[in-house]
Amino acid sequence: MPRADEWIDTTRPPGEIHSLRRQRLLRLSLPILTAVALSLALLLITRYVERSNRDDALQLAEGLIGALETAVQRDVDSFLSPPAAVVSFIGDVADEGITGHADMRSDADVERALRSVVERLPTVSALFIGNDDGDFLMVQRREDGLLSKFIANDPGDRVVRVVLRNAAGDVIDDRLDPEDDYDPRTRGWFADALAARGGQGPAVRWSEVYPFFTTGAAGVTASTMVGVRDPDTPATVAGADLQLATVNQFLGEIELGHRARIAVISTDGRVIALPEGLDAAAREGAPLPLVGDLDDRILDRAFQHFRIERQARDATIIDGERYVVSSTSLSPLVGRDWWLLIVVPEETFIGFVRVNARTSLLLSAGVVILATIAAFALTWQGVVSDRRVMRAVAMERDVRDRGKTLRALGAVGDVADPNDTASVRRLTELLAEALDARRVGVWRLDVPGDRLMCLANYDRERHGFSDAAAVPAAHLGDVWPRLVGGEAFDVLTARDDEAMIVRYYLKPSGTDAITFVPIAGRAGVQGTVSVEDGQRADDPAALGLLQAAAAMLVPRLVALNTQSGGLPIEAASDVCLLPEVTAGERPPPNTLKRTSLSHRRDRRLLRSLDRLAGEGEAFAATMFPRVAVMTLQFGDDMALASGRAADAAFIGKLIEAADDAAERLGVPCVKLLGDQLVVADGMTREAGPAIRAVADLALDLQPICREACVATGRAPLYRFGLDIGSAAGAFVGDGGSAFNLWGDAVRIAGIAAARAQATTIQVTESVYDLLGTDYLLRPRGSFYLNDVGLANAYVLAGRL
């Protein structure tokens, strides 16, 4: 649907107009569609690159995880292999066995070799040798140096000697410890090594985790049989202690990334080593904790996956995130059912893909924003260009239309002739069409210069004219000096809502703006041209057209105002050609010859009377030819039925005011009928005084209704209707105590009230003909009367 201000070229075929619109829409939307397509393409490319990079990164991650697994396994091997190699080395050094006597040369040489190895191998906490006789030799790392222990378990003569050396190798303590009851033959590492003597299992055996005798720290021991040369020498076992704290520290030094896990566990779920450490539990003699006891959900879920898959490298979902779980058996190395468990988030290997994708997306978004800005700039430029073209076309059309209008104005009859009414009406009609106005009027200043007199007023919506109207200077307020000053100006309802012309003239008719252009000649301002709801005085083209029309009207107004006293507007004659018909009489034939609205209504009534008379019917009521009737409809049935004191007071005050005004104005009939008040006059006097009295009564009641609505808080729904026409009346009831009035005037007054705007007084054309020179009346519209046709309606705004 086109906009209200959009020009539609009706000279072109509809198909061509739609085609031009489609082309314009395509031209304006093409840059935006291109930007949208570019945005979608960039998003799809970014998504494809992300998925492709992710797949490639996952394949690369497989190799990285394998390499990581190999590297960790190699580190573990390099960590655990030296103790085993050292044990084998000790066996070679002590191949002749030991006696446990510190002063024997062979034992001193072995002790010296052990001290050299412990000093150079930080992963080993102690090296020792024991035999079946209970002899024992050990070198242990301490915080303050190296501790050497000699146990000579000779029968009946057990000697335990402890020697402490500092970092420089100097002896700082050498003492005997008779309280030491250590016996290597009772230790698990000794039994494990003896079990391997028959070739069962690896040559070097690793013990279970246990607390060390000397320090109490948790650890494991690697042991092996010593191949002594003398068969009479007792069986000898060499061993090396490895603290779990050292293993834990080693695992903690392996870099796996955030949220990664690494642990040495047994098949039954016991945790052998963790980067966080476990030696405290072992030192207290408690069993090693289970994986489920660590409150580590990632490690626990990985262990459950390990229990199913065992030695494998696979991906699993933990708390909605993918992890790679790798498990490697350490049994070939330590001879125990131990496993190296590695858990690494997949994000560690492919996180860079997400970062790169985000960066790529941000860069793409920047491109999209630039493309969008460019698209909107091009579109806006196209819109501006189209508007300029449309404005140029509109200006061309306006110039062409102005030319047509000026040519049409030139073809109008003799506008200067005061007696040529058709020419001035045609002028207002042409101006209304050219300016797309609601109404256009031509007004003249009367000779005294205290009011405006209407020469012609064209209503474009209803294609009708109204001429008989006058507006006094007092009712125009501040507008009057500007009118007589000769300036062109606009009056806006919204801006000048307190002005009298707005209150009494514009608002009742729903007009938003009115423009006045002076009709001025050498003798000064002669009148004005009024344009309602059309192009305004700030439009140069419209102003030029109005000034040209005003110049054409100057001779006419000068001629009117130079005649003696001017030519005041004559009110329509209130002489009625319809005689009063009393009961039993019939009207004479061919009574009406004129064609005004009132006479057309009379003609219709005469036809009805003739028909009744021809059928032999007698008239039981009196037919009054001119009865003025006012109907006041309250518009709120519930207010009348509410019983509120304010509503009751309003009705009482209204009736009292109506009775007082009727008595003062000589109106004989006032009736309250349901939700409306009916007032009638003209049964006993002429139509002119009767309709003026009824109009004055309506104007008196209007402020009372307004004040009552404000006081009671009711919506202002009241409305008035006035008509003058024929009616029938008769005294009815017991003894004729009541007078009943009905007929055309009563019915049409009710219709006028029902169709009026709230708070206004709507009158018919018959009333307008009688009140036009003495009251302020505004065109309202038209309504249809049966057997009569369209009749104009007006709003009564006040007295002149």
PDB file of C-alpha atoms in Angstrom, residues 418 444 447 455 555-567:
ATOM      1  CA  PRO A 418     -20.604  40.216  -8.166  1.00  0.00           C
ATOM      2  CA  ARG A 444     -15.080  39.360   2.189  1.00  0.00           C
ATOM      3  CA  VAL A 447     -18.266  47.571   4.806  1.00  0.00           C
ATOM      4  CA  LEU A 455     -19.142  34.291  -0.676  1.00  0.00           C
ATOM      5  CA  PRO A 555     -12.347  43.361  -8.487  1.00  0.00           C
ATOM      6  CA  ARG A 556     -15.325  41.317  -7.288  1.00  0.00           C
ATOM      7  CA  LEU A 557     -14.836  42.220  -3.639  1.00  0.00           C
ATOM      8  CA  VAL A 558     -14.160  45.860  -4.433  1.00  0.00           C
ATOM      9  CA  ALA A 559     -17.405  45.996  -6.407  1.00  0.00           C
ATOM     10  CA  LEU A 560     -19.327  44.394  -3.552  1.00  0.00           C
ATOM     11  CA  ASN A 561     -17.897  46.699  -0.910  1.00  0.00           C
ATOM     12  CA  THR A 562     -18.374  49.896  -2.938  1.00  0.00           C
ATOM     13  CA  GLN A 563     -22.087  49.330  -3.359  1.00  0.00           C
ATOM     14  CA  SER A 564     -24.260  51.144  -0.873  1.00  0.00           C
ATOM     15  CA  GLY A 565     -23.881  49.361   2.442  1.00  0.00           C
ATOM     16  CA  GLY A 566     -22.508  46.375   0.638  1.00  0.00           C
ATOM     17  CA  LEU A 567     -24.552  43.357  -0.237  1.00  0.00           C
TER      18      LEU A 567
END
